Amino acid sequence: MLESLLLNFLILLLPVLAYLIFFEDRFYQYVLRMPVVVLLAAISMVLSMSFPIHLESGFIFDLRLIPLIMVALYGGYKYAFILYLVLISYRCLIIGGDGSIQAFLYNTALFPFITLWSNKFRQLEPRSRICLAGVIAFFSILFYLITLAPQIPLNQEFWLLVIHSLTTYFFMTIILMFLIEKIIANVKAREAFLHTERFHIISELSASVAHEIRNPLTVTNGFLQLLRESNEIPQKEKEYIHFSLQELNRAEQIVSDFLAFSKPQSENMVLSNFKEEVEYTKNILLPYAHMHHVEIQLSFKNSLLKKYDKNQIQQCLINLCKNGIEAMKEIGGTLMIAVSGRKNQIIIAIKDNGIGMTEDEISWLGKPYYSTKKHGTGLGMLMVYSTIHKMKGTIKVDSEKGKGTTFTLIIPV
Ligand code: ADP
Ligand code: MG
């Protein structure tokens, strides 16, 4: 009994380990994640049906439902359906025998029950997810036992089966869920670390380069102004000096913008609730939005205050809203800007119903020069990420290809 229990535990652990060892890098994460998971789960399901747990009372049971439940919860009904087909075909066509029809009916009835939870499950916190999966596993096997009850005598052996299968299902699911959630948390932590590291380097670099360039620019500017005052230069040639000065000013402007990546300027710091900046952004982008048949809607419900660099926040919001408008320029639509305060966080959501992004594209956001636009610079999102990170805030991206995108900035107060 203990031996077969351990064997079954190993069988369930196998896909988790295999995933961790072979498939847990970036490429698989975005390209092959669910297909690989489904394949591994199918293997583990078939193995657990082939090596069931034998109880001393003569009953046998196996853990085939656990991979199905996990895939259904994490991946939704599409992926779960593949596993369901594997389960049914293996059970009815290959194992066969007396219980085939019952197994078919039971699993078919169970399928919608499990997949129904998927959406809710994915919105939960990790801890609640672990509990919910445990409870679903418990009730799934309970349902099986109830369908079994009318066909066999309800003697002591049967009750042993009930106790064993209920506890095994519940605890195995909890343990596996714990491992899976741990893997997910590790992956997220690593991504976050890479992100921060990237912005750290960029801001260090841009600060030093911008400072170095600014000095010679200022000196050149001074000498050119002196030249302009000179009486020995004919008026015609003074025009050249005028153009040079103009271009120099532009270069200085660019350098200042670049400096904006690095550190907040003390003269721009304000203690405020973002209202002015959001309204400024809306007003300045109205003509641009109009040109692309986009309407801008603003909802403001925040009374929390935060200290921030006014210019950087304006630039940040402009970059985000401009991207939203540009994502809708083929179809038009509505750009929603919503600011709200809750507990000790200010939440700014910017939502468009434009072209959207795949998970892969989302992971590229904020990389310098990443742009899918013809005249894009790929610096807009970099600026957004670096500014929000400096404020210890986080950025959440929800996007679906063809449906639209929501950027949520969560800024601690
Ligand atoms: P740019 O706008 O110059 O291309 P950004 O850094 O602002 O550079 O954006 C980088 C890329 O991210 C864009 O080219 C686009 O592919 C993608 N992107 C950003 N925001 C959105 C959005 N709201 N909808 C769809 N794609 C977006
Ligand atoms: Mg942009």
Short mmCIF file of C-alpha atoms and ligand atoms in Angstrom, two decimals:
data_model
loop_
_atom_site.label_atom_id
_atom_site.label_comp_id
_atom_site.label_asym_id
_atom_site.label_seq_id
_atom_site.Cartn_x
_atom_site.Cartn_y
_atom_site.Cartn_z
CA MET A 1 0.00 0.00 0.00
CA LEU A 2 2.68 2.51 1.04
CA GLU A 3 4.87 1.45 -1.86
CA SER A 4 2.21 2.05 -4.47
CA LEU A 5 1.31 5.32 -2.81
CA LEU A 6 4.90 6.49 -3.09
CA LEU A 7 5.10 5.27 -6.66
CA ASN A 8 2.00 7.29 -7.51
CA PHE A 9 3.39 10.32 -5.79
CA LEU A 10 6.49 9.99 -7.94
CA ILE A 11 4.37 9.64 -11.06
CA LEU A 12 2.61 12.90 -10.25
CA LEU A 13 5.84 14.60 -9.32
CA LEU A 14 7.48 13.59 -12.57
CA PRO A 15 5.89 16.22 -14.82
CA VAL A 16 6.61 18.95 -12.30
CA LEU A 17 10.27 17.92 -12.10
CA ALA A 18 10.60 17.45 -15.84
CA TYR A 19 9.13 20.89 -16.41
CA LEU A 20 11.42 22.44 -13.86
CA ILE A 21 14.54 20.82 -15.24
CA PHE A 22 14.00 20.95 -18.99
CA PHE A 23 11.38 23.51 -19.89
CA GLU A 24 11.53 26.30 -17.42
CA ASP A 25 13.41 28.83 -19.54
CA ARG A 26 12.08 31.82 -21.39
CA PHE A 27 11.59 30.19 -24.75
CA TYR A 28 9.32 27.48 -23.43
CA GLN A 29 7.57 29.84 -21.13
CA TYR A 30 6.11 31.86 -23.88
CA VAL A 31 6.05 29.57 -26.87
CA LEU A 32 5.44 26.06 -25.69
CA ARG A 33 4.30 26.37 -22.12
CA MET A 34 0.83 24.85 -22.16
CA PRO A 35 1.42 22.19 -24.86
CA VAL A 36 4.41 20.88 -22.91
CA VAL A 37 2.43 20.89 -19.68
CA VAL A 38 -0.44 19.01 -21.31
CA LEU A 39 1.92 16.41 -22.73
CA LEU A 40 3.63 15.86 -19.39
CA ALA A 41 0.29 15.70 -17.59
CA ALA A 42 -0.99 13.15 -20.11
CA ILE A 43 2.04 10.94 -19.54
CA SER A 44 1.60 11.13 -15.81
CA MET A 45 -2.11 10.38 -16.12
CA VAL A 46 -1.54 7.29 -18.24
CA LEU A 47 1.17 6.08 -15.87
CA SER A 48 -1.04 6.51 -12.85
CA MET A 49 -3.80 4.51 -14.53
CA SER A 50 -1.32 1.78 -15.38
CA PHE A 51 0.05 1.54 -11.84
CA PRO A 52 -2.94 2.06 -9.55
CA ILE A 53 -2.83 1.96 -5.77
CA HIS A 54 -3.85 -1.45 -4.35
CA LEU A 55 -5.58 -1.37 -1.01
CA GLU A 56 -5.38 -4.34 1.33
CA SER A 57 -9.13 -4.71 1.06
CA GLY A 58 -8.75 -5.56 -2.62
CA PHE A 59 -10.01 -2.25 -3.96
CA ILE A 60 -7.85 -0.31 -6.33
CA PHE A 61 -7.88 3.38 -7.11
CA ASP A 62 -5.57 5.77 -8.95
CA LEU A 63 -4.75 9.45 -9.09
CA ARG A 64 -5.66 10.09 -12.73
CA LEU A 65 -7.89 13.04 -11.87
CA ILE A 66 -5.14 15.15 -10.35
CA PRO A 67 -3.32 16.00 -13.62
CA LEU A 68 -6.71 16.67 -15.22
CA ILE A 69 -7.75 19.02 -12.44
CA MET A 70 -4.46 20.93 -12.52
CA VAL A 71 -4.47 21.40 -16.28
CA ALA A 72 -8.14 22.43 -16.21
CA LEU A 73 -7.54 25.00 -13.49
CA TYR A 74 -4.38 26.55 -14.90
CA GLY A 75 -5.07 26.14 -18.61
CA GLY A 76 -8.86 26.25 -19.03
CA TYR A 77 -11.19 23.93 -20.83
CA LYS A 78 -9.34 23.83 -24.18
CA TYR A 79 -6.26 22.13 -22.77
CA ALA A 80 -8.28 20.11 -20.29
CA PHE A 81 -10.34 18.72 -23.14
CA ILE A 82 -7.22 17.16 -24.68
CA LEU A 83 -6.47 15.46 -21.38
CA TYR A 84 -10.09 14.38 -21.08
CA LEU A 85 -9.82 12.70 -24.48
CA VAL A 86 -6.59 10.99 -23.43
CA LEU A 87 -8.22 9.79 -20.23
CA ILE A 88 -11.36 8.49 -21.92
CA SER A 89 -9.53 6.76 -24.74
CA TYR A 90 -6.99 5.15 -22.46
CA ARG A 91 -9.63 4.05 -19.95
CA CYS A 92 -12.27 2.81 -22.39
CA LEU A 93 -10.26 1.62 -25.39
CA ILE A 94 -7.02 0.35 -23.92
CA ILE A 95 -7.88 -0.75 -20.38
CA GLY A 96 -11.50 -1.48 -21.29
CA GLY A 97 -13.50 -3.92 -19.20
CA ASP A 98 -16.64 -3.62 -17.12
CA GLY A 99 -16.46 -0.09 -15.82
CA SER A 100 -15.78 1.60 -19.17
CA ILE A 101 -19.22 3.10 -19.62
CA GLN A 102 -19.41 4.27 -16.03
CA ALA A 103 -15.95 5.81 -16.32
CA PHE A 104 -17.01 7.57 -19.50
CA LEU A 105 -20.20 8.95 -17.94
CA TYR A 106 -18.49 9.95 -14.71
CA ASN A 107 -15.63 11.81 -16.41
CA THR A 108 -17.94 13.51 -18.86
CA ALA A 109 -20.08 14.77 -16.01
CA LEU A 110 -17.06 15.84 -14.02
CA PHE A 111 -15.41 17.76 -16.86
CA PRO A 112 -17.64 20.86 -16.83
CA PHE A 113 -17.58 20.95 -13.03
CA ILE A 114 -13.78 21.24 -12.94
CA THR A 115 -13.33 23.60 -15.88
CA LEU A 116 -16.00 25.93 -14.55
CA TRP A 117 -13.62 27.02 -11.80
CA SER A 118 -10.74 27.90 -14.09
CA ASN A 119 -11.42 31.64 -14.54
CA LYS A 120 -12.05 32.25 -10.88
CA PHE A 121 -9.05 30.13 -9.96
CA ARG A 122 -6.65 32.16 -12.06
CA GLN A 123 -7.64 35.40 -10.35
CA LEU A 124 -6.95 34.08 -6.86
CA GLU A 125 -3.92 34.54 -4.66
CA PRO A 126 -1.50 31.56 -4.61
CA ARG A 127 -2.60 30.41 -1.17
CA SER A 128 -6.28 30.40 -2.06
CA ARG A 129 -5.45 28.62 -5.30
CA ILE A 130 -3.80 25.79 -3.37
CA CYS A 131 -6.86 25.45 -1.13
CA LEU A 132 -9.35 25.64 -3.98
CA ALA A 133 -7.52 22.93 -5.95
CA GLY A 134 -7.48 20.71 -2.87
CA VAL A 135 -11.19 21.18 -2.33
CA ILE A 136 -12.01 20.51 -5.98
CA ALA A 137 -9.93 17.33 -5.93
CA PHE A 138 -11.70 16.25 -2.76
CA PHE A 139 -15.18 16.78 -4.19
CA SER A 140 -14.31 15.19 -7.54
CA ILE A 141 -13.32 11.94 -5.91
CA LEU A 142 -16.23 12.18 -3.48
CA PHE A 143 -18.53 12.40 -6.47
CA TYR A 144 -16.86 9.28 -7.89
CA LEU A 145 -17.36 7.40 -4.65
CA ILE A 146 -21.03 8.40 -4.59
CA THR A 147 -21.53 7.04 -8.11
CA LEU A 148 -19.76 3.87 -7.02
CA ALA A 149 -21.79 3.34 -3.86
CA PRO A 150 -25.00 1.84 -5.37
CA GLN A 151 -23.04 -0.87 -7.19
CA ILE A 152 -21.13 -2.41 -4.28
CA PRO A 153 -21.85 -3.46 -0.72
CA LEU A 154 -21.24 -0.67 1.74
CA ASN A 155 -19.05 -2.70 4.06
CA GLN A 156 -15.96 -1.85 6.02
CA GLU A 157 -13.74 -2.30 2.93
CA PHE A 158 -15.71 0.30 1.07
CA TRP A 159 -15.36 2.84 3.87
CA LEU A 160 -11.63 2.20 3.93
CA LEU A 161 -11.53 3.01 0.25
CA VAL A 162 -13.48 6.20 0.93
CA ILE A 163 -11.08 7.35 3.62
CA HIS A 164 -7.97 6.44 1.67
CA SER A 165 -8.98 7.97 -1.59
CA LEU A 166 -10.33 11.19 -0.08
CA THR A 167 -7.23 11.85 2.01
CA THR A 168 -4.81 10.83 -0.75
CA TYR A 169 -6.49 13.06 -3.31
CA PHE A 170 -6.69 16.01 -0.99
CA PHE A 171 -3.13 15.91 0.32
CA MET A 172 -1.47 14.96 -2.97
CA THR A 173 -3.18 17.89 -4.66
CA ILE A 174 -2.15 20.28 -1.90
CA ILE A 175 1.48 19.14 -2.03
CA LEU A 176 1.67 19.35 -5.82
CA MET A 177 -0.05 22.72 -5.90
CA PHE A 178 2.40 23.99 -3.35
CA LEU A 179 5.32 22.94 -5.56
CA ILE A 180 3.78 24.43 -8.70
CA GLU A 181 3.00 27.73 -7.00
CA LYS A 182 6.54 27.83 -5.68
CA ILE A 183 7.90 27.40 -9.21
CA ILE A 184 5.64 30.15 -10.50
CA ALA A 185 6.70 32.48 -7.70
CA ASN A 186 10.38 31.81 -8.42
CA VAL A 187 9.95 32.54 -12.12
CA LYS A 188 8.18 35.80 -11.31
CA ALA A 189 10.83 36.85 -8.82
CA ARG A 190 13.55 36.20 -11.37
CA GLU A 191 11.75 38.22 -14.05
CA ALA A 192 11.25 41.11 -11.66
CA PHE A 193 14.89 41.01 -10.73
CA LEU A 194 16.01 41.07 -14.38
CA HIS A 195 13.70 43.98 -15.06
CA THR A 196 15.04 46.06 -12.18
CA GLU A 197 18.60 45.23 -13.07
CA ARG A 198 18.04 46.35 -16.65
CA PHE A 199 16.66 49.73 -15.60
CA HIS A 200 19.36 50.21 -13.06
CA ILE A 201 22.04 49.89 -15.73
CA ILE A 202 20.19 52.14 -18.16
CA SER A 203 19.69 54.91 -15.69
CA GLU A 204 23.27 54.78 -14.45
CA LEU A 205 24.58 54.89 -17.97
CA SER A 206 22.29 57.62 -19.24
CA ALA A 207 23.03 59.80 -16.24
CA SER A 208 26.77 59.65 -16.69
CA VAL A 209 26.71 60.08 -20.47
CA ALA A 210 24.26 62.96 -20.31
CA HIS A 211 26.32 64.76 -17.69
CA GLU A 212 29.52 64.35 -19.66
CA ILE A 213 27.97 65.74 -22.81
CA ARG A 214 26.25 68.62 -21.12
CA ASN A 215 29.47 70.36 -20.06
CA PRO A 216 31.02 70.75 -23.50
CA LEU A 217 27.63 71.83 -24.81
CA THR A 218 27.38 74.61 -22.24
CA VAL A 219 30.91 75.80 -23.02
CA THR A 220 30.28 75.84 -26.78
CA ASN A 221 27.03 77.66 -26.19
CA GLY A 222 28.82 80.37 -24.24
CA PHE A 223 31.49 80.96 -26.88
CA LEU A 224 28.96 81.09 -29.67
CA GLN A 225 27.01 83.74 -27.79
CA LEU A 226 30.18 85.78 -27.46
CA LEU A 227 30.78 85.44 -31.18
CA ARG A 228 27.26 86.67 -31.87
CA GLU A 229 28.01 89.88 -30.01
CA SER A 230 31.20 90.48 -32.04
CA ASN A 231 31.29 93.49 -34.38
CA GLU A 232 33.78 92.00 -36.80
CA ILE A 233 31.41 89.39 -38.18
CA PRO A 234 29.10 90.47 -40.99
CA GLN A 235 25.35 90.19 -40.35
CA LYS A 236 24.99 87.48 -43.03
CA GLU A 237 27.39 85.18 -41.23
CA LYS A 238 25.82 85.84 -37.87
CA GLU A 239 22.88 83.83 -39.14
CA TYR A 240 25.07 80.73 -39.11
CA ILE A 241 25.81 81.37 -35.48
CA HIS A 242 22.11 81.73 -34.83
CA PHE A 243 21.42 78.31 -36.39
CA SER A 244 24.27 76.71 -34.49
CA LEU A 245 22.89 78.04 -31.25
CA GLN A 246 19.44 76.76 -32.10
CA GLU A 247 20.74 73.28 -32.79
CA LEU A 248 22.84 73.34 -29.64
CA ASN A 249 19.74 74.14 -27.63
CA ARG A 250 18.01 71.20 -29.20
CA ALA A 251 20.90 68.94 -28.29
CA GLU A 252 20.70 70.22 -24.72
CA GLN A 253 17.01 69.46 -24.67
CA ILE A 254 17.64 65.89 -25.78
CA VAL A 255 20.28 65.46 -23.14
CA SER A 256 17.88 66.75 -20.50
CA ASP A 257 15.23 64.33 -21.67
CA PHE A 258 17.75 61.57 -21.38
CA LEU A 259 18.58 62.69 -17.89
CA ALA A 260 14.92 62.33 -17.09
CA PHE A 261 15.55 58.57 -17.17
CA SER A 262 17.87 58.82 -14.25
CA LYS A 263 16.89 60.94 -11.34
CA PRO A 264 13.96 63.10 -10.36
CA GLN A 265 14.78 66.81 -10.43
CA SER A 266 14.22 68.50 -7.09
CA GLU A 267 12.74 71.64 -8.66
CA ASN A 268 10.01 69.52 -10.26
CA MET A 269 9.03 67.62 -7.14
CA VAL A 270 5.45 68.07 -5.94
CA LEU A 271 3.25 66.47 -3.32
CA SER A 272 0.01 65.86 -5.13
CA ASN A 273 -2.71 63.43 -6.20
CA PHE A 274 -1.91 63.13 -9.94
CA LYS A 275 -5.02 65.07 -10.93
CA GLU A 276 -3.20 67.90 -12.70
CA GLU A 277 -0.88 65.57 -14.55
CA VAL A 278 -3.67 63.33 -15.77
CA GLU A 279 -5.72 66.30 -16.95
CA TYR A 280 -2.69 67.83 -18.62
CA THR A 281 -2.04 64.54 -20.44
CA LYS A 282 -5.64 64.32 -21.58
CA ASN A 283 -5.68 67.88 -22.88
CA ILE A 284 -2.39 67.66 -24.68
CA LEU A 285 -3.37 64.41 -26.40
CA LEU A 286 -6.90 65.43 -27.41
CA PRO A 287 -5.96 66.61 -30.93
CA TYR A 288 -3.85 63.51 -31.50
CA ALA A 289 -6.70 61.27 -30.31
CA HIS A 290 -9.18 63.12 -32.46
CA MET A 291 -7.00 62.56 -35.51
CA HIS A 292 -7.17 58.79 -34.93
CA HIS A 293 -10.90 58.73 -34.08
CA VAL A 294 -10.22 57.96 -30.46
CA GLU A 295 -12.24 59.29 -27.56
CA ILE A 296 -10.55 59.86 -24.21
CA GLN A 297 -12.49 59.19 -21.02
CA LEU A 298 -11.19 60.20 -17.66
CA SER A 299 -12.36 59.08 -14.25
CA PHE A 300 -10.68 60.46 -11.17
CA LYS A 301 -11.30 59.17 -7.64
CA ASN A 302 -8.20 59.71 -5.60
CA SER A 303 -7.45 61.78 -2.56
CA LEU A 304 -4.15 60.13 -1.62
CA LEU A 305 -1.02 62.24 -2.00
CA LYS A 306 2.39 61.22 -3.27
CA LYS A 307 5.65 63.02 -3.83
CA TYR A 308 6.82 62.80 -7.43
CA ASP A 309 8.57 64.56 -10.29
CA LYS A 310 5.82 66.34 -12.18
CA ASN A 311 7.53 66.33 -15.57
CA GLN A 312 8.45 62.68 -15.43
CA ILE A 313 4.92 61.65 -14.48
CA GLN A 314 3.45 63.74 -17.29
CA GLN A 315 5.90 62.17 -19.73
CA CYS A 316 5.06 58.72 -18.41
CA LEU A 317 1.31 59.20 -18.82
CA ILE A 318 1.76 60.73 -22.26
CA ASN A 319 3.86 57.76 -23.39
CA LEU A 320 1.28 55.26 -22.14
CA CYS A 321 -1.71 57.12 -23.58
CA LYS A 322 0.03 57.71 -26.89
CA ASN A 323 0.71 53.99 -27.20
CA GLY A 324 -2.94 53.31 -26.42
CA ILE A 325 -4.11 55.72 -29.09
CA GLU A 326 -1.62 54.33 -31.59
CA ALA A 327 -2.86 50.80 -30.86
CA MET A 328 -6.38 51.92 -31.86
CA LYS A 329 -5.54 54.02 -34.86
CA GLU A 330 -6.89 51.56 -37.43
CA ILE A 331 -10.22 51.05 -35.73
CA GLY A 332 -10.76 54.00 -33.42
CA GLY A 333 -12.18 53.49 -29.96
CA THR A 334 -12.04 54.74 -26.41
CA LEU A 335 -9.04 55.33 -24.24
CA MET A 336 -9.99 55.09 -20.57
CA ILE A 337 -7.84 56.68 -17.93
CA ALA A 338 -8.93 55.84 -14.41
CA VAL A 339 -7.18 57.02 -11.28
CA SER A 340 -8.24 55.66 -7.92
CA GLY A 341 -6.83 55.43 -4.44
CA ARG A 342 -7.28 52.43 -2.20
CA LYS A 343 -5.71 51.76 1.17
CA ASN A 344 -2.18 53.01 0.63
CA GLN A 345 -1.89 52.64 -3.12
CA ILE A 346 -2.66 54.95 -5.99
CA ILE A 347 -3.85 53.02 -9.01
CA ILE A 348 -3.72 54.45 -12.50
CA ALA A 349 -5.29 52.30 -15.19
CA ILE A 350 -4.96 53.10 -18.87
CA LYS A 351 -7.13 50.95 -21.05
CA ASP A 352 -7.45 50.77 -24.82
CA ASN A 353 -9.36 48.49 -27.15
CA GLY A 354 -6.63 48.35 -29.75
CA ILE A 355 -4.50 45.66 -31.34
CA GLY A 356 -3.28 44.10 -28.08
CA MET A 357 -0.16 42.06 -27.50
CA THR A 358 0.82 38.42 -27.10
CA GLU A 359 2.54 37.26 -23.91
CA ASP A 360 5.75 37.24 -25.81
CA GLU A 361 5.35 40.86 -26.85
CA ILE A 362 4.47 41.87 -23.29
CA SER A 363 7.73 40.39 -22.08
CA TRP A 364 9.61 42.62 -24.52
CA LEU A 365 8.01 45.81 -23.23
CA GLY A 366 10.48 48.24 -21.77
CA LYS A 367 13.50 46.82 -23.55
CA PRO A 368 15.41 49.74 -25.11
CA TYR A 369 14.57 50.19 -28.80
CA TYR A 370 11.90 47.51 -28.85
CA SER A 371 9.24 48.84 -31.17
CA THR A 372 6.84 47.36 -33.68
CA LYS A 373 6.08 50.72 -35.26
CA LYS A 374 7.55 52.10 -38.44
CA HIS A 375 8.73 55.32 -36.83
CA GLY A 376 8.80 54.06 -33.26
CA THR A 377 11.73 54.74 -30.95
CA GLY A 378 11.09 52.01 -28.42
CA LEU A 379 12.02 54.42 -25.65
CA GLY A 380 8.52 55.27 -24.42
CA MET A 381 7.92 52.16 -22.34
CA LEU A 382 11.51 52.18 -21.11
CA MET A 383 10.88 55.62 -19.65
CA VAL A 384 7.60 54.44 -18.11
CA TYR A 385 9.14 51.40 -16.46
CA SER A 386 12.16 53.25 -15.19
CA THR A 387 10.09 56.11 -13.71
CA ILE A 388 7.59 53.84 -12.01
CA HIS A 389 10.32 51.56 -10.67
CA LYS A 390 12.08 54.54 -9.16
CA MET A 391 8.87 55.34 -7.29
CA LYS A 392 8.81 51.73 -6.02
CA GLY A 393 5.66 51.17 -8.02
CA THR A 394 4.69 48.19 -10.14
CA ILE A 395 3.21 47.93 -13.61
CA LYS A 396 0.68 45.28 -14.52
CA VAL A 397 -0.07 44.57 -18.16
CA ASP A 398 -3.24 42.76 -19.22
CA SER A 399 -3.47 42.34 -22.93
CA GLU A 400 -5.19 40.15 -25.43
CA LYS A 401 -4.31 40.12 -29.10
CA GLY A 402 -7.03 41.87 -31.06
CA LYS A 403 -9.00 42.88 -27.97
CA GLY A 404 -6.97 45.56 -26.24
CA THR A 405 -4.59 46.36 -23.45
CA THR A 406 -4.77 47.67 -19.91
CA PHE A 407 -1.72 49.11 -18.20
CA THR A 408 -2.15 49.37 -14.44
CA LEU A 409 0.33 51.44 -12.51
CA ILE A 410 0.28 50.63 -8.81
CA ILE A 411 2.08 53.32 -6.84
CA PRO A 412 2.60 52.94 -3.10
CA VAL A 413 2.00 56.01 -0.96
P1 ADP B 1 7.14 53.07 -29.60
O1 ADP B 1 5.78 53.59 -29.22
O2 ADP B 1 8.06 54.13 -30.07
O3 ADP B 1 7.09 51.91 -30.55
P2 ADP B 1 7.20 52.20 -26.86
O4 ADP B 1 8.31 51.86 -25.94
O5 ADP B 1 6.26 53.28 -26.47
O6 ADP B 1 7.85 52.52 -28.27
O7 ADP B 1 6.36 50.88 -27.12
C1 ADP B 1 7.04 49.70 -27.52
C2 ADP B 1 6.13 48.75 -28.23
O8 ADP B 1 5.22 48.19 -27.30
C3 ADP B 1 5.27 49.34 -29.31
O9 ADP B 1 5.93 49.41 -30.54
C4 ADP B 1 4.08 48.37 -29.35
O10 ADP B 1 4.38 47.28 -30.18
C5 ADP B 1 3.98 47.88 -27.94
N1 ADP B 1 2.89 48.55 -27.22
C6 ADP B 1 3.01 49.48 -26.24
N2 ADP B 1 1.82 49.86 -25.78
C7 ADP B 1 0.89 49.17 -26.46
C8 ADP B 1 -0.57 49.10 -26.45
N3 ADP B 1 -1.30 49.88 -25.65
N4 ADP B 1 -1.18 48.24 -27.31
C9 ADP B 1 -0.45 47.46 -28.12
N5 ADP B 1 0.90 47.46 -28.19
C10 ADP B 1 1.56 48.31 -27.39
MG MG B 2 5.30 54.87 -27.68
#
